[in-house]
Short mmCIF file of C-alpha atoms in Angstrom, two decimals:
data_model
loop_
_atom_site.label_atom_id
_atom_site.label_comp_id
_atom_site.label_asym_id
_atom_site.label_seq_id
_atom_site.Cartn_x
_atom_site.Cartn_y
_atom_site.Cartn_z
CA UNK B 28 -12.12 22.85 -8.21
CA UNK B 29 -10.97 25.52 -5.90
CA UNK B 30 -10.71 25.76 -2.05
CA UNK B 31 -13.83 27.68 -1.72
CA UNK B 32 -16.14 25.13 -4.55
CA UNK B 33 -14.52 22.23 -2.26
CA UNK B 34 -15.05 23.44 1.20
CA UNK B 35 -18.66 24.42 -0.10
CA UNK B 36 -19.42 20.79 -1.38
CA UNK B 37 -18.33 20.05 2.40
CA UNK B 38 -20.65 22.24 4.00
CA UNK B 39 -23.62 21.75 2.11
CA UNK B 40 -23.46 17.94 2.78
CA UNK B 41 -23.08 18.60 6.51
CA UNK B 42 -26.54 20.70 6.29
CA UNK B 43 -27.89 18.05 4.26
CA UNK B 44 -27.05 15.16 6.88
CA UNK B 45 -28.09 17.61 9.70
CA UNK B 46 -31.23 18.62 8.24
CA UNK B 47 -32.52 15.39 7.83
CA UNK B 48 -31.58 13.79 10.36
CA UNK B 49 -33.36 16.71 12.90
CA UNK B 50 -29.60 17.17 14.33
CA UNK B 51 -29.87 20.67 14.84
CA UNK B 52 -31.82 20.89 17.82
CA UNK B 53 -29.80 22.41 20.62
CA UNK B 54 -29.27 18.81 22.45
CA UNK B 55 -27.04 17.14 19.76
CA UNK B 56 -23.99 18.67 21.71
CA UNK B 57 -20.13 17.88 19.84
CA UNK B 58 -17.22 17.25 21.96
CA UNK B 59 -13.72 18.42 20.23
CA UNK B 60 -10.43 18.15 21.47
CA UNK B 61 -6.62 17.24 20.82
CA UNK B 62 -5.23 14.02 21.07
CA UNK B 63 -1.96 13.10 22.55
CA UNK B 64 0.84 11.33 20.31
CA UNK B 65 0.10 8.17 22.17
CA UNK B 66 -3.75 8.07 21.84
CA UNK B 67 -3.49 9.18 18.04
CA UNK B 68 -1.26 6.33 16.67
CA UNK B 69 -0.21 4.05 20.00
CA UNK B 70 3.69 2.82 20.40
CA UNK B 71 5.26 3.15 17.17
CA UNK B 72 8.59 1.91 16.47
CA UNK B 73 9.34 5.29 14.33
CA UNK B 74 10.52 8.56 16.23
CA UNK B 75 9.98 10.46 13.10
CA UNK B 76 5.91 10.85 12.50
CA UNK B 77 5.25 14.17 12.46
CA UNK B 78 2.58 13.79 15.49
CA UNK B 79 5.32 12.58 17.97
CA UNK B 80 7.59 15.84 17.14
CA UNK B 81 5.01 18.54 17.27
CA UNK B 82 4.35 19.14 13.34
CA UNK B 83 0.44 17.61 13.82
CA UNK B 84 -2.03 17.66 16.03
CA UNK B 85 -4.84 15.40 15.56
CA UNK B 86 -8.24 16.43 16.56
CA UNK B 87 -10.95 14.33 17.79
CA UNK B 88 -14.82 14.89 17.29
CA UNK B 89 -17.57 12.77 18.90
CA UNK B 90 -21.57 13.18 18.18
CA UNK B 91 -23.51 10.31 19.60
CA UNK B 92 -20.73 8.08 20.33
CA UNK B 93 -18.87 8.19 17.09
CA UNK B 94 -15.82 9.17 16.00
CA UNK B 95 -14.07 11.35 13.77
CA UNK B 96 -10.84 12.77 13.22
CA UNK B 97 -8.25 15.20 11.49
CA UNK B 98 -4.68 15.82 11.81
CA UNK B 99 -4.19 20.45 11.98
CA UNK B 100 -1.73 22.00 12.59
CA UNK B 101 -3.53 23.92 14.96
CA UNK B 102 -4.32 22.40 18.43
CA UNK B 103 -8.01 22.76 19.03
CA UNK B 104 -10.58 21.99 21.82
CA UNK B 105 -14.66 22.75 21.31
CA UNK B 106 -17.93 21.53 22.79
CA UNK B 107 -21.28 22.91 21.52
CA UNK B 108 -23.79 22.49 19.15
CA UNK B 109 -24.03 20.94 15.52
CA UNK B 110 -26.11 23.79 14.86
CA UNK B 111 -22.88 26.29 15.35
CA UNK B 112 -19.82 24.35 13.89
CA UNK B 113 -22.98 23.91 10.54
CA UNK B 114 -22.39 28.09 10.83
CA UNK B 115 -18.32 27.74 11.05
CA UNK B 116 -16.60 30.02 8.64
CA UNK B 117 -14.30 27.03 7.18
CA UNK B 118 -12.56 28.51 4.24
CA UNK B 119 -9.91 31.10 5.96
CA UNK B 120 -10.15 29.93 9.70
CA UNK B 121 -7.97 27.15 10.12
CA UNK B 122 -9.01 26.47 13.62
CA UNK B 123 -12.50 26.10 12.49
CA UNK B 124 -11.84 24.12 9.59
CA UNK B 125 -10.19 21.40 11.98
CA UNK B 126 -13.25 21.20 13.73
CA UNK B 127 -15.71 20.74 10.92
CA UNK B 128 -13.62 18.10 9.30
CA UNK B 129 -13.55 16.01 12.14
CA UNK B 130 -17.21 16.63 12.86
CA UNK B 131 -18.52 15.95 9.27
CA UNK B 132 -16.05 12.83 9.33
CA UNK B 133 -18.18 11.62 12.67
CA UNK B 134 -21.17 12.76 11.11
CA UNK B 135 -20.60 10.44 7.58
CA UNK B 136 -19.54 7.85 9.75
CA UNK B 137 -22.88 7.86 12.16
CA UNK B 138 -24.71 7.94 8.54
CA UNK B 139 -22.25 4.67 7.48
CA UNK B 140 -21.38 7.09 4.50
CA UNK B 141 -17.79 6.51 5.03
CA UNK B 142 -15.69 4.08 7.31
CA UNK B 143 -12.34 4.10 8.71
CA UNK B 144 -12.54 7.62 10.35
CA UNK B 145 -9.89 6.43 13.53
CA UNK B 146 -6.49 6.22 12.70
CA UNK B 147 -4.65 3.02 13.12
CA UNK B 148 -2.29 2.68 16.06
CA UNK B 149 0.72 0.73 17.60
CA UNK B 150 1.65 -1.77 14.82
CA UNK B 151 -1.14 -0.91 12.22
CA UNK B 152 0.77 1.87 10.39
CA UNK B 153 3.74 -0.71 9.51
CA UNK B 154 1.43 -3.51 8.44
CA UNK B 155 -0.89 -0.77 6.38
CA UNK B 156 2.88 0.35 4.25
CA UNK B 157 3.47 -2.69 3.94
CA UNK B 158 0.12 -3.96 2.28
CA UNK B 159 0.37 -0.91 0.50
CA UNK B 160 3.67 -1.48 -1.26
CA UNK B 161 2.27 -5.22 -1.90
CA UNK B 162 -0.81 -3.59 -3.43
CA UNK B 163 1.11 -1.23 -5.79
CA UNK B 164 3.40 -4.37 -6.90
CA UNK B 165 0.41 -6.08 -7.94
CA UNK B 166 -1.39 -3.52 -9.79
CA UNK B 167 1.28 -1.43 -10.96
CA UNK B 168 4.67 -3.63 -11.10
CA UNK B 169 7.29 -0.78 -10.27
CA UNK B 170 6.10 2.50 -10.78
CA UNK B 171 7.57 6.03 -10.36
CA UNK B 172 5.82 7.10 -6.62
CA UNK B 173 5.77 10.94 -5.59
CA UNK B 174 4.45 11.23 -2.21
CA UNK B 175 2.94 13.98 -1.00
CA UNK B 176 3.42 14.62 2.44
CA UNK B 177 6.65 13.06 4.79
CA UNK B 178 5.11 9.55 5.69
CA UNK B 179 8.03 7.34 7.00
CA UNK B 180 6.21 4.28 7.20
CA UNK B 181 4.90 4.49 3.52
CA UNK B 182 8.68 5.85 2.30
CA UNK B 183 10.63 3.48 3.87
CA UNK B 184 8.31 0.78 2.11
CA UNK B 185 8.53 2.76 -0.78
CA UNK B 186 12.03 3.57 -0.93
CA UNK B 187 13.21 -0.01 -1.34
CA UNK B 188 11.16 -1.64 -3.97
CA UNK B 189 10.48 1.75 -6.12
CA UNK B 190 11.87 4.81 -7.70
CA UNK B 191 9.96 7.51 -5.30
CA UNK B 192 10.13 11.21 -5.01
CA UNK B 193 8.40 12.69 -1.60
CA UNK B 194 7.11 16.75 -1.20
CA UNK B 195 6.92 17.83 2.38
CA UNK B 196 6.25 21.89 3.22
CA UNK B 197 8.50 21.41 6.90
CA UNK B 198 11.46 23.28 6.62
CA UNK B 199 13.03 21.09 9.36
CA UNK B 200 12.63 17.82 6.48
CA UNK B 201 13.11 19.79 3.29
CA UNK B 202 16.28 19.02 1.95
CA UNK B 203 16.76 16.04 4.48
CA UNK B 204 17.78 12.17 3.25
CA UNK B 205 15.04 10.34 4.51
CA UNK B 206 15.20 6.28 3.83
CA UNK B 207 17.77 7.08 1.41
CA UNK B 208 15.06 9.91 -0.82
CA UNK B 209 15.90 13.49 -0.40
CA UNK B 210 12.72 15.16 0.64
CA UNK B 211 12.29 18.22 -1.58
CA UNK B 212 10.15 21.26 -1.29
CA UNK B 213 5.92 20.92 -1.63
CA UNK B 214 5.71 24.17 -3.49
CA UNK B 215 8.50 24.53 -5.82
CA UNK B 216 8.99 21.02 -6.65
CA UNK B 217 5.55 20.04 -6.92
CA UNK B 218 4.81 20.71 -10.43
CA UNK B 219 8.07 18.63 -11.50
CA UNK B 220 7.50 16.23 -9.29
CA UNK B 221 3.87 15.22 -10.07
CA UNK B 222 4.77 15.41 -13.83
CA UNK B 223 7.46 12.76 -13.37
CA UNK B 224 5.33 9.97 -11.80
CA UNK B 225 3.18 7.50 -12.52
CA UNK B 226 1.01 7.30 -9.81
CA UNK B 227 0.97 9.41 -6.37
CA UNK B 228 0.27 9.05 -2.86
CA UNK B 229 -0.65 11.91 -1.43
CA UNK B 230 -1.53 12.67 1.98
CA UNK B 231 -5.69 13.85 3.11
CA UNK B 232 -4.20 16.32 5.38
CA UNK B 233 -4.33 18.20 2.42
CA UNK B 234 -7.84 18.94 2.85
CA UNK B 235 -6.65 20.45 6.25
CA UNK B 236 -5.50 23.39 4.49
CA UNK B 237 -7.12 23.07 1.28
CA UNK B 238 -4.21 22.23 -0.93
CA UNK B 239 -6.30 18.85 -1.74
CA UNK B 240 -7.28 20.77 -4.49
CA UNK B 241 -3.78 20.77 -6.32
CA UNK B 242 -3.95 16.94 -6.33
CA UNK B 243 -7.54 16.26 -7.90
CA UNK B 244 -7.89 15.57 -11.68
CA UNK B 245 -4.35 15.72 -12.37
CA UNK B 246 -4.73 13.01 -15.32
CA UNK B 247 -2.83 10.13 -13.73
CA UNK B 248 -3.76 8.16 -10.61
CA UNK B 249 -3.80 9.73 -7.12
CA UNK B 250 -4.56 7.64 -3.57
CA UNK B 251 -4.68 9.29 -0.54
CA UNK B 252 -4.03 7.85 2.73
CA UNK B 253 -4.73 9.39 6.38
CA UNK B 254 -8.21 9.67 8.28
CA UNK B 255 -8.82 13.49 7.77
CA UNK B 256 -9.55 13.17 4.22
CA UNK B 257 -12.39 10.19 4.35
CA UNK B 258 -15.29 12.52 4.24
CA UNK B 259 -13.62 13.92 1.24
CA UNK B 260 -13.10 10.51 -1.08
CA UNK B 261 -16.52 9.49 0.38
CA UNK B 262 -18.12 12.67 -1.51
CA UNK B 263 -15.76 13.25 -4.05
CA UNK B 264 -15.23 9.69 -5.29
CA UNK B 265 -11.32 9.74 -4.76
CA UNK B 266 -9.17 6.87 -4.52
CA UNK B 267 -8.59 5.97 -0.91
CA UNK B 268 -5.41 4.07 0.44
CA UNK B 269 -6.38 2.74 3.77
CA UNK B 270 -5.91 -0.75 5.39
CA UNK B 271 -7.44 0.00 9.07
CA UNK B 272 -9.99 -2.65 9.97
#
């Protein structure tokens, strides 16, 4: 699948779910608009999520009183119609993109298409590694882990119970010892790295800026974690890793 087939499979299941539901008459307004570190995830007892040192942004959408969201790298802030982020140009604008994401993700959740669209906060991201790592042990015993995407909570879990490679595109982390794991390069790496492990855990930021695509139907299993991507695995049917309640 490429960026464009995916972001089309997005689109066209927004129309659907506006269509018929009647949401595109002018009153169904969206509001849009940056979170601060401390709403997004709460008092962490990390300093190193991305979010807290200005790598991410997450975005917030609300239609009708519920929620969705999406970490960008672009800050963005919107109100208006369904009718015009339906008309968004999604596949090169990034600033767009952010918005539909965390529209359609309020939009499948108002349906009850998908579930978990708010990211966890204060304590939640420690206990979710943590149930993760339990959850791998069980199913998996101790497999070879490449992680897509710098996730301290989930490497430091990782890091001590598995062999684990982890991809990040920052410059400021590549090459960095992180939990005792060097964090190597998302582009050159990635090929190697992928090849080498058993299973992955890869972050749905991806979808963000498309590279999602790199990750699906790569012949071994792949779980992503992180609230952007749950409109994705909802219409996709991939493999989510999520413990929020």
């Amino acid at each position: 699948m490429t960026k464009e087939e995916l972001f089309g499979v997005l689109k066209e299941h927004f129309r659907k779910i506006v269509e018929e539901n009647s949401f595109t008459d002018e009153q169904v307004r969206v509001k849009c608009r940056g979170l601060s570190p401390k709403e997004a995830v709460g008092e962490t007892d990390r300093k190193d999520l991305p979010i807290l040192n200005g790598e991410e942004v997450m975005i917030q959408a609300e239609v009708d009183g519920y929620i969705g969201q999406a970490f960008t790298s672009t800050a963005s802030f919107y109100e208006g119609t369904i009718r015009d982020i339906m008309e968004m140009e999604i596949v090169e604008d990034s600033y767009n993109r952010a918005i539909f994401i965390a529209t359609l993700n309020a939009l499948m959740r108002k349906s009850g298409e998908c579930d978990r669209t708010v990211h966890c906060k204060d304590k939640g991201p420690n206990e979710c590694a943590k149930k993760t790592r339990d959850w791998i042990r069980e199913h998996y015993g101790c497999p070879k882990i490449t992680e897509i995407g710098y996730q301290p909570f989930l490497l430091d879990e990782f890091s001590q119970e598995f062999p684990v490679r982890v991809l990040d595109l920052n410059p400021d982390n590549i090459g960095q010892i992180r939990y005792g794991v060097k964090v190597e390069d998302g582009i050159e790496a990635c090929e190697d790295a992928l090849a080498w492990a058993d299973i992955v855990f890869c972050t749905s930021s991806t979808l963000g800026n498309g590279t999602i695509v790199n990750y699906l139907d790569i012949g071994k299993p792949v779980y992503f974690y992180g609230t952007t991507g749950c409109c994705a695995a909802a219409l996709l049917g991939l493999e989510r890793s999520c413990y929020a309640d």
